Amino acid sequence: MHINIPRGTQDILPGTVEKWQYIEGKIKQLCDRYQYSEIRTPIFEHTELFLRSVGDTTDIVTKEMYTFEDRGKRSLTLRPEGTAAVVRSFVENKMHGYASQPIKLFYLGQMFRYERPQAGRFRQFVQFGVEAIGSKDPAIDAEVIALAYSVYQTMGLSKLKVVVNSLGDKESRQAHREALIAHFKPSIGEFCHDCQTRLEKNPMRILDCKKDHEHPLMKSAPSILEYLNEESKAYFEKVQKYLTALNIPFVVDSNLVRGLDYYNHTAFEIMSEAEGFGAITTLCGGGRYNGLTEELGGPEAPGIGFAMSLERLLSALEAEKIELPIEKKVDCYLVSLGEEAKDYTVGLVNELRQAGFSAERDYLDRKVKAQFKAADRLHAKYVAVLGENELQNNKINLKQLETGEQKEIPLTELVSALKDFGSF
Ligand code: HAM
């Protein structure tokens, strides 16, 4: 019987996994430069956490969560995103009391959403995200956007579009909410069932509807930017001023509402404008979530963050035809000829590895020529050939594949000869 991989998931095999490792390495370096420390939270959380933070009228919560009951009859959910858990952990571990503030964290891990799989959309995907909690300085909004942007730039991507918006504070949102209700109410019967429920509960979610996005009332809907109070306006202007100072090109789009409920003030996305990237162009999204710590039972600690999936980053690299500089080489391949020499390489390969070299030998009883081919396939830098004669004379033949240079050396000096070759 054949059992296939679940829909919307993928195996990342050797040959591709090196790209992931390269990207993860670069991301960790960048986080260090920007002074974000890694946090690892569980893969599953209490379902209630996502209802309270992501929001019970969002698509994520109503349609996309992998929720199950454990044997103790608790409702648990595989995390669909990372912010809720990071803020939970901030509150639970009383990070507001830490000496160094604001708390700047990053995470890299699998997220799960029961979505319709298509290019760039998976049911299990890996998000890199950051959260800066404890500051409402607009400079940190700009820093977070700059960090996201620099990930893509570091990888060599250039066809990028940064879109920003402000969702305002509570007062601005309340005014906008009333305007939205007045706008949609008379014709709400023309909208899907979900939108009809959203009208009173959370009318901003209507703007994010995947079914009704072509309805003419969507385009003429009142823009949040017209309802920003002075404070929210001033905040948004500062964010834009700092982005300009950081040389980050951006456009303001008042239709950017984001699909999660915890946002206020700054909201942003970075899109790929590369040809052939696919229908989903968003590479990354984030925003400010003042009030979320209080919602989860903690003290006031305003926050901002973003998340991006590595799957979409890899697709953008493909669309822009960017090859990552990945070199996988084995330092030394041991070729042996004859039974005794073969036996001898069991210890020798181990000696090389213990000395810090990557080393390999034949395990398939191959002829010498095939062993050389195997060495080539592994991109070996050196091949050490041990035949019956060499073994009797306590010698080994060491060949540098790139230059063709070779020399016979005492068998006991293989490690030091490799070191002497100077390229390690
Ligand atoms: P989000 O917009 O739901 O925000 O997701 C952020 C990013 O995750 C997307 O831009 C995309 O790169 C990736 N992503 C989401 N769903 C999928 C999927 N099904 N397949 C592949 N990639 C996907 C959040 O998750 C927020 N927690 C971001 C945030 C952090 N806001 C503040 N802090």
Short mmCIF file of C-alpha atoms and ligand atoms in Angstrom, two decimals:
data_model
loop_
_atom_site.label_atom_id
_atom_site.label_comp_id
_atom_site.label_asym_id
_atom_site.label_seq_id
_atom_site.Cartn_x
_atom_site.Cartn_y
_atom_site.Cartn_z
CA MET A 1 0.00 0.00 0.00
CA HIS A 2 1.21 3.45 -0.95
CA ILE A 3 0.96 6.20 1.66
CA ASN A 4 1.55 9.66 0.27
CA ILE A 5 2.54 12.91 1.94
CA PRO A 6 -0.46 14.93 3.27
CA ARG A 7 -1.79 17.65 0.95
CA GLY A 8 -0.16 21.04 1.39
CA THR A 9 3.01 19.69 3.00
CA GLN A 10 6.39 18.92 1.49
CA ASP A 11 9.55 16.93 2.11
CA ILE A 12 12.67 19.03 2.00
CA LEU A 13 15.30 16.71 0.63
CA PRO A 14 19.11 16.85 0.56
CA GLY A 15 20.02 19.05 -2.38
CA THR A 16 17.29 21.53 -1.38
CA VAL A 17 17.73 21.49 2.38
CA GLU A 18 21.07 23.29 1.95
CA LYS A 19 19.18 26.32 0.61
CA TRP A 20 17.02 26.32 3.73
CA GLN A 21 20.07 26.04 5.94
CA TYR A 22 21.75 28.91 4.08
CA ILE A 23 18.70 31.15 4.48
CA GLU A 24 18.27 30.22 8.14
CA GLY A 25 21.94 31.03 8.75
CA LYS A 26 21.64 34.45 7.08
CA ILE A 27 18.46 35.22 9.02
CA LYS A 28 20.16 34.40 12.33
CA GLN A 29 23.09 36.66 11.42
CA LEU A 30 20.72 39.52 10.58
CA CYS A 31 18.78 39.05 13.81
CA ASP A 32 22.03 39.28 15.69
CA ARG A 33 22.88 42.54 13.93
CA TYR A 34 19.48 43.98 14.79
CA GLN A 35 19.71 42.49 18.29
CA TYR A 36 16.73 40.11 18.22
CA SER A 37 17.13 36.93 20.32
CA GLU A 38 15.63 33.59 19.44
CA ILE A 39 12.56 32.27 21.26
CA ARG A 40 11.15 28.75 20.84
CA THR A 41 7.55 28.18 21.86
CA PRO A 42 5.48 24.97 21.59
CA ILE A 43 4.03 23.78 18.29
CA PHE A 44 0.59 23.59 19.95
CA GLU A 45 -1.17 25.96 22.31
CA HIS A 46 -4.55 26.18 24.04
CA THR A 47 -7.12 26.98 21.32
CA GLU A 48 -8.40 29.88 23.44
CA LEU A 49 -5.10 31.72 22.86
CA PHE A 50 -5.80 32.11 19.13
CA LEU A 51 -9.48 32.98 19.63
CA ARG A 52 -8.48 35.81 21.95
CA SER A 53 -5.59 37.18 19.88
CA VAL A 54 -5.94 36.37 16.17
CA GLY A 55 -9.69 36.97 16.54
CA ASP A 56 -12.79 34.80 16.35
CA THR A 57 -14.09 36.34 13.11
CA THR A 58 -10.88 35.86 11.11
CA ASP A 59 -10.49 33.19 8.41
CA ILE A 60 -7.58 31.71 10.35
CA VAL A 61 -9.72 31.02 13.42
CA THR A 62 -13.02 30.16 11.73
CA LYS A 63 -11.71 27.98 8.90
CA GLU A 64 -8.04 27.19 9.04
CA MET A 65 -7.00 25.88 12.43
CA TYR A 66 -5.88 22.33 13.15
CA THR A 67 -7.74 21.94 16.42
CA PHE A 68 -7.97 18.71 18.39
CA GLU A 69 -8.91 17.45 21.80
CA ASP A 70 -6.17 15.74 23.78
CA ARG A 71 -6.79 12.75 26.04
CA GLY A 72 -7.42 15.12 28.93
CA LYS A 73 -10.26 16.71 26.92
CA ARG A 74 -8.42 20.02 26.47
CA SER A 75 -8.87 21.84 23.18
CA LEU A 76 -5.45 22.39 21.60
CA THR A 77 -4.47 23.91 18.27
CA LEU A 78 -1.37 23.55 16.09
CA ARG A 79 -0.06 27.10 15.91
CA PRO A 80 -1.29 28.92 12.78
CA GLU A 81 1.09 31.84 13.48
CA GLY A 82 3.73 32.89 16.00
CA THR A 83 2.72 36.23 17.53
CA ALA A 84 0.08 34.89 19.92
CA ALA A 85 2.47 32.39 21.50
CA VAL A 86 5.30 34.92 21.80
CA VAL A 87 3.02 37.42 23.54
CA ARG A 88 1.66 34.64 25.77
CA SER A 89 5.22 33.75 26.70
CA PHE A 90 6.10 37.42 27.28
CA VAL A 91 3.23 37.69 29.76
CA GLU A 92 3.74 34.28 31.37
CA ASN A 93 7.47 34.81 31.89
CA LYS A 94 6.99 38.41 33.06
CA MET A 95 9.42 39.67 30.45
CA HIS A 96 8.23 43.23 31.09
CA GLY A 97 10.35 42.99 34.24
CA TYR A 98 13.57 42.12 32.40
CA ALA A 99 16.32 44.70 32.73
CA SER A 100 16.86 45.12 29.01
CA GLN A 101 13.88 46.68 27.22
CA PRO A 102 12.21 46.53 24.76
CA ILE A 103 12.13 42.74 24.43
CA LYS A 104 13.19 41.87 20.88
CA LEU A 105 12.56 38.27 19.85
CA PHE A 106 12.64 36.17 16.69
CA TYR A 107 11.38 32.70 15.84
CA LEU A 108 11.77 30.24 13.02
CA GLY A 109 9.37 27.34 12.90
CA GLN A 110 6.54 25.37 11.37
CA MET A 111 3.04 26.85 11.30
CA PHE A 112 -0.16 25.08 10.28
CA ARG A 113 -3.21 26.37 8.43
CA TYR A 114 -5.93 24.34 6.76
CA GLU A 115 -5.95 26.42 3.56
CA ARG A 116 -6.55 25.43 -0.06
CA PRO A 117 -3.05 24.51 -1.23
CA GLN A 118 -1.70 26.38 -4.26
CA ALA A 119 1.59 27.97 -5.32
CA GLY A 120 2.97 29.72 -2.23
CA ARG A 121 0.23 28.42 0.03
CA PHE A 122 0.85 25.36 2.17
CA ARG A 123 -0.84 23.66 5.10
CA GLN A 124 2.47 23.35 6.89
CA PHE A 125 4.96 26.15 6.27
CA VAL A 126 7.93 27.70 8.01
CA GLN A 127 7.70 31.24 9.30
CA PHE A 128 10.53 33.48 10.30
CA GLY A 129 9.08 36.21 12.48
CA VAL A 130 10.13 38.89 14.92
CA GLU A 131 8.31 40.64 17.76
CA ALA A 132 9.52 43.80 19.52
CA ILE A 133 7.52 44.26 22.71
CA GLY A 134 7.63 47.15 25.18
CA SER A 135 8.07 50.24 23.01
CA LYS A 136 5.73 52.56 21.15
CA ASP A 137 8.49 54.53 19.50
CA PRO A 138 7.69 54.73 15.75
CA ALA A 139 11.41 54.18 15.16
CA ILE A 140 10.96 50.55 16.15
CA ASP A 141 8.17 50.17 13.58
CA ALA A 142 10.66 51.38 10.98
CA GLU A 143 13.36 49.06 12.36
CA VAL A 144 11.07 46.02 12.10
CA ILE A 145 10.16 46.87 8.50
CA ALA A 146 13.85 47.48 7.73
CA LEU A 147 14.76 44.06 9.12
CA ALA A 148 12.16 42.31 6.97
CA TYR A 149 13.34 44.26 3.93
CA SER A 150 16.99 43.50 4.59
CA VAL A 151 16.30 39.74 4.66
CA TYR A 152 15.12 39.95 1.05
CA GLN A 153 17.88 42.34 0.04
CA THR A 154 20.58 40.15 1.59
CA MET A 155 19.33 37.26 -0.53
CA GLY A 156 19.67 39.42 -3.65
CA LEU A 157 15.99 40.10 -4.33
CA SER A 158 15.28 43.44 -5.96
CA LYS A 159 11.72 43.29 -7.27
CA LEU A 160 10.15 44.25 -3.99
CA LYS A 161 7.28 46.51 -3.03
CA VAL A 162 6.76 47.69 0.54
CA VAL A 163 3.18 48.65 1.34
CA VAL A 164 2.29 50.42 4.57
CA ASN A 165 -0.93 51.58 6.16
CA SER A 166 -2.18 52.77 9.50
CA LEU A 167 -5.12 51.11 11.20
CA GLY A 168 -5.15 53.85 13.83
CA ASP A 169 -5.82 53.61 17.55
CA LYS A 170 -9.02 52.47 19.27
CA GLU A 171 -10.78 55.80 18.82
CA SER A 172 -9.93 56.04 15.09
CA ARG A 173 -10.99 52.45 14.53
CA GLN A 174 -14.29 53.04 16.28
CA ALA A 175 -15.06 55.99 13.99
CA HIS A 176 -14.04 53.93 10.95
CA ARG A 177 -16.12 50.99 12.16
CA GLU A 178 -19.25 53.11 12.24
CA ALA A 179 -18.53 54.46 8.76
CA LEU A 180 -18.05 50.93 7.44
CA ILE A 181 -21.32 49.70 8.94
CA ALA A 182 -23.16 52.65 7.40
CA HIS A 183 -21.50 51.94 4.03
CA PHE A 184 -22.20 48.20 3.83
CA LYS A 185 -25.46 47.82 5.77
CA PRO A 186 -27.96 48.83 3.05
CA SER A 187 -26.54 46.24 0.60
CA ILE A 188 -25.27 43.56 2.97
CA GLY A 189 -27.69 41.07 1.43
CA GLU A 190 -25.48 41.03 -1.70
CA PHE A 191 -22.53 39.76 0.33
CA CYS A 192 -21.56 36.27 1.44
CA HIS A 193 -22.84 34.75 4.65
CA ASP A 194 -19.49 35.38 6.41
CA CYS A 195 -19.60 39.09 5.56
CA GLN A 196 -23.14 39.33 6.87
CA THR A 197 -21.92 38.03 10.24
CA ARG A 198 -18.88 40.30 10.08
CA LEU A 199 -20.99 43.47 9.61
CA GLU A 200 -21.79 43.96 13.28
CA LYS A 201 -19.00 41.89 14.82
CA ASN A 202 -16.02 43.20 12.90
CA PRO A 203 -16.85 45.16 9.71
CA MET A 204 -13.16 45.71 8.82
CA ARG A 205 -12.94 41.96 8.11
CA ILE A 206 -15.35 42.49 5.17
CA LEU A 207 -12.53 44.35 3.38
CA ASP A 208 -10.41 41.21 3.69
CA CYS A 209 -13.05 38.84 2.25
CA LYS A 210 -11.70 36.43 -0.36
CA LYS A 211 -15.16 35.81 -1.92
CA ASP A 212 -16.54 39.35 -2.22
CA HIS A 213 -13.39 41.29 -3.03
CA GLU A 214 -14.76 42.27 -6.51
CA HIS A 215 -18.00 43.82 -5.16
CA PRO A 216 -18.18 47.52 -6.21
CA LEU A 217 -18.85 48.60 -2.62
CA MET A 218 -15.40 47.33 -1.67
CA LYS A 219 -13.62 49.95 -3.77
CA SER A 220 -15.77 52.83 -2.50
CA ALA A 221 -15.53 51.75 1.15
CA PRO A 222 -14.45 54.49 3.56
CA SER A 223 -10.70 54.55 4.04
CA ILE A 224 -9.27 54.23 7.53
CA LEU A 225 -6.82 57.03 6.76
CA GLU A 226 -9.70 59.51 6.69
CA TYR A 227 -10.69 58.49 10.22
CA LEU A 228 -7.29 58.68 11.92
CA ASN A 229 -7.29 61.04 14.90
CA GLU A 230 -4.41 63.52 15.35
CA GLU A 231 -2.32 61.19 17.47
CA SER A 232 -2.62 58.27 15.05
CA LYS A 233 -1.89 60.55 12.11
CA ALA A 234 1.22 61.94 13.77
CA TYR A 235 2.41 58.42 14.63
CA PHE A 236 1.97 57.24 11.04
CA GLU A 237 3.81 60.29 9.69
CA LYS A 238 6.77 59.55 11.95
CA VAL A 239 6.92 55.94 10.75
CA GLN A 240 6.99 57.16 7.14
CA LYS A 241 9.64 59.74 7.93
CA TYR A 242 11.88 57.07 9.48
CA LEU A 243 11.35 54.69 6.55
CA THR A 244 12.47 57.46 4.21
CA ALA A 245 15.50 58.07 6.41
CA LEU A 246 16.31 54.35 6.11
CA ASN A 247 16.06 54.54 2.31
CA ILE A 248 13.24 52.06 2.18
CA PRO A 249 10.95 52.78 -0.78
CA PHE A 250 7.30 52.31 0.19
CA VAL A 251 3.76 53.10 -0.89
CA VAL A 252 0.78 53.84 1.34
CA ASP A 253 -2.26 51.69 0.63
CA SER A 254 -5.32 52.33 2.76
CA ASN A 255 -6.82 48.99 1.65
CA LEU A 256 -4.16 47.02 3.49
CA VAL A 257 -6.09 45.67 6.48
CA ARG A 258 -4.30 42.35 7.24
CA GLY A 259 -6.09 39.14 8.13
CA LEU A 260 -5.61 39.15 11.91
CA ASP A 261 -7.53 41.16 14.50
CA TYR A 262 -4.78 42.24 16.86
CA TYR A 263 -3.44 45.05 14.70
CA ASN A 264 -3.59 48.81 15.22
CA HIS A 265 -1.49 51.73 13.97
CA THR A 266 1.20 50.45 11.57
CA ALA A 267 0.35 47.59 9.19
CA PHE A 268 2.66 46.54 6.38
CA GLU A 269 3.37 43.92 3.76
CA ILE A 270 6.25 43.30 1.39
CA MET A 271 5.29 41.97 -2.03
CA SER A 272 7.27 40.42 -4.84
CA GLU A 273 6.90 42.13 -8.18
CA ALA A 274 8.91 39.48 -10.01
CA GLU A 275 7.30 38.18 -13.18
CA GLY A 276 5.90 34.69 -12.82
CA PHE A 277 5.88 34.79 -9.03
CA GLY A 278 2.28 33.61 -8.97
CA ALA A 279 -1.10 34.88 -7.86
CA ILE A 280 -0.14 35.34 -4.23
CA THR A 281 2.39 38.14 -4.21
CA THR A 282 2.72 38.80 -0.48
CA LEU A 283 6.10 37.75 0.85
CA CYS A 284 5.68 38.96 4.38
CA GLY A 285 3.27 40.82 6.62
CA GLY A 286 3.18 42.43 10.01
CA GLY A 287 2.12 45.33 12.13
CA ARG A 288 1.64 46.86 15.52
CA TYR A 289 -0.49 45.23 18.22
CA ASN A 290 -0.74 47.60 21.18
CA GLY A 291 -3.13 46.10 23.74
CA LEU A 292 -2.47 42.44 23.00
CA THR A 293 -0.46 41.84 26.19
CA GLU A 294 -3.41 43.21 28.22
CA GLU A 295 -5.82 41.04 26.21
CA LEU A 296 -3.75 38.03 27.31
CA GLY A 297 -3.76 39.04 30.97
CA GLY A 298 -0.49 40.97 31.13
CA PRO A 299 0.53 44.56 31.77
CA GLU A 300 0.58 47.24 29.08
CA ALA A 301 3.42 46.55 26.64
CA PRO A 302 2.94 47.77 23.07
CA GLY A 303 4.35 45.51 20.38
CA ILE A 304 5.13 45.24 16.69
CA GLY A 305 6.38 42.41 14.50
CA PHE A 306 6.16 40.59 11.19
CA ALA A 307 6.37 37.09 9.79
CA MET A 308 7.46 35.68 6.44
CA SER A 309 7.42 32.15 5.15
CA LEU A 310 10.62 30.66 3.84
CA GLU A 311 8.58 28.86 1.16
CA ARG A 312 7.59 32.21 -0.39
CA LEU A 313 11.11 33.56 -0.03
CA LEU A 314 12.41 30.54 -1.97
CA SER A 315 9.75 31.04 -4.68
CA ALA A 316 10.76 34.71 -5.00
CA LEU A 317 14.40 33.66 -5.42
CA GLU A 318 13.32 31.25 -8.15
CA ALA A 319 11.21 33.92 -9.87
CA GLU A 320 14.17 36.33 -9.87
CA LYS A 321 16.49 33.47 -10.97
CA ILE A 322 18.83 33.93 -8.02
CA GLU A 323 21.18 31.06 -7.20
CA LEU A 324 22.28 30.96 -3.59
CA PRO A 325 26.05 30.50 -3.13
CA ILE A 326 25.85 26.98 -1.77
CA GLU A 327 28.94 24.84 -1.89
CA LYS A 328 28.84 21.36 -0.53
CA LYS A 329 32.15 19.57 -0.67
CA VAL A 330 33.77 16.63 1.07
CA ASP A 331 37.38 17.28 2.09
CA CYS A 332 38.77 13.86 1.34
CA TYR A 333 37.48 10.68 -0.31
CA LEU A 334 39.38 7.46 0.37
CA VAL A 335 39.75 5.18 -2.63
CA SER A 336 40.98 1.68 -1.86
CA LEU A 337 42.15 -1.20 -3.99
CA GLY A 338 42.18 -4.73 -2.58
CA GLU A 339 40.69 -6.32 0.52
CA GLU A 340 43.39 -5.30 2.99
CA ALA A 341 43.47 -1.69 1.86
CA LYS A 342 39.68 -1.57 2.06
CA ASP A 343 39.81 -2.83 5.66
CA TYR A 344 42.44 -0.23 6.47
CA THR A 345 40.28 2.66 5.28
CA VAL A 346 37.67 1.84 7.99
CA GLY A 347 40.06 3.25 10.60
CA LEU A 348 41.54 5.87 8.31
CA VAL A 349 38.25 7.56 7.43
CA ASN A 350 37.51 7.75 11.13
CA GLU A 351 40.92 9.29 11.82
CA LEU A 352 40.25 12.03 9.26
CA ARG A 353 36.84 12.78 10.74
CA GLN A 354 38.27 12.97 14.24
CA ALA A 355 40.88 15.41 12.95
CA GLY A 356 38.06 17.67 11.79
CA PHE A 357 37.86 16.84 8.07
CA SER A 358 34.75 15.71 6.27
CA ALA A 359 35.64 12.35 4.81
CA GLU A 360 34.02 9.46 2.97
CA ARG A 361 34.92 5.98 1.71
CA ASP A 362 33.31 3.34 -0.48
CA TYR A 363 30.64 1.07 1.01
CA LEU A 364 29.53 -0.65 -2.21
CA ASP A 365 32.63 -2.64 -3.17
CA ARG A 366 33.11 -0.48 -6.23
CA LYS A 367 35.99 -0.68 -8.70
CA VAL A 368 38.59 2.12 -8.49
CA LYS A 369 37.11 4.04 -11.41
CA ALA A 370 33.65 3.99 -9.84
CA GLN A 371 35.12 5.12 -6.52
CA PHE A 372 36.67 8.13 -8.30
CA LYS A 373 33.27 8.87 -9.82
CA ALA A 374 31.69 8.72 -6.38
CA ALA A 375 34.35 11.16 -5.13
CA ASP A 376 33.50 13.49 -8.02
CA ARG A 377 29.81 13.33 -7.25
CA LEU A 378 30.53 14.44 -3.69
CA HIS A 379 32.74 17.27 -5.00
CA ALA A 380 35.72 15.89 -3.10
CA LYS A 381 38.63 18.28 -2.77
CA TYR A 382 41.14 15.47 -2.28
CA VAL A 383 41.23 11.80 -3.07
CA ALA A 384 43.59 9.54 -1.13
CA VAL A 385 44.30 6.26 -2.95
CA LEU A 386 45.42 3.24 -1.01
CA GLY A 387 46.42 0.11 -2.98
CA GLU A 388 48.07 -3.16 -1.83
CA ASN A 389 51.54 -1.83 -2.72
CA GLU A 390 51.10 1.46 -0.94
CA LEU A 391 49.82 -0.33 2.14
CA GLN A 392 52.83 -2.66 2.20
CA ASN A 393 55.16 0.38 1.98
CA ASN A 394 53.10 2.38 4.51
CA LYS A 395 52.36 5.04 1.91
CA ILE A 396 49.26 6.62 0.44
CA ASN A 397 48.74 8.64 -2.72
CA LEU A 398 47.10 12.01 -2.16
CA LYS A 399 45.60 13.88 -5.10
CA GLN A 400 44.11 17.36 -5.20
CA LEU A 401 41.28 17.05 -7.68
CA GLU A 402 41.07 20.67 -8.82
CA THR A 403 44.76 21.03 -9.74
CA GLY A 404 45.55 17.38 -10.45
CA GLU A 405 48.59 17.77 -8.19
CA GLN A 406 49.49 14.54 -6.38
CA LYS A 407 52.11 13.16 -4.07
CA GLU A 408 52.93 9.97 -2.25
CA ILE A 409 53.15 10.45 1.49
CA PRO A 410 53.70 8.24 4.55
CA LEU A 411 50.40 6.67 5.57
CA THR A 412 50.69 8.05 9.09
CA GLU A 413 51.00 11.59 7.76
CA LEU A 414 47.72 11.85 5.85
CA VAL A 415 46.14 14.23 8.35
CA SER A 416 49.12 16.57 8.49
CA ALA A 417 49.56 16.43 4.69
CA LEU A 418 45.94 17.50 4.22
CA LYS A 419 46.51 20.33 6.66
CA ASP A 420 49.73 21.30 4.83
CA PHE A 421 47.95 21.54 1.52
CA GLY A 422 46.88 24.79 3.04
CA SER A 423 43.37 25.08 1.77
CA PHE A 424 41.67 24.09 5.00
P1 HAM B 1 0.19 36.53 8.18
O1 HAM B 1 -0.02 37.63 7.21
O2 HAM B 1 -0.98 35.66 8.49
O3 HAM B 1 0.73 37.21 9.52
O4 HAM B 1 1.37 35.62 7.72
C1 HAM B 1 2.66 36.15 7.53
C2 HAM B 1 3.36 35.46 6.39
O5 HAM B 1 3.35 34.05 6.57
C3 HAM B 1 2.75 35.65 5.01
O6 HAM B 1 3.10 36.88 4.46
C4 HAM B 1 3.40 34.49 4.26
O7 HAM B 1 4.77 34.76 3.98
C5 HAM B 1 3.38 33.42 5.31
N1 HAM B 1 2.20 32.54 5.17
C6 HAM B 1 0.99 32.67 5.73
N2 HAM B 1 0.18 31.64 5.38
C7 HAM B 1 0.92 30.85 4.57
C8 HAM B 1 0.67 29.61 3.90
N3 HAM B 1 -0.50 28.98 3.99
N4 HAM B 1 1.67 29.06 3.15
C9 HAM B 1 2.88 29.68 3.05
N5 HAM B 1 3.18 30.84 3.68
C10 HAM B 1 2.21 31.41 4.43
C11 HAM B 1 1.09 36.53 10.64
O8 HAM B 1 1.23 35.35 10.71
C12 HAM B 1 1.43 37.45 11.80
N6 HAM B 1 1.70 36.63 12.98
C13 HAM B 1 2.60 38.33 11.45
C14 HAM B 1 2.98 39.22 12.58
C15 HAM B 1 3.99 39.05 13.46
N7 HAM B 1 2.38 40.35 12.90
C16 HAM B 1 2.97 40.87 13.97
N8 HAM B 1 3.94 40.08 14.31
#
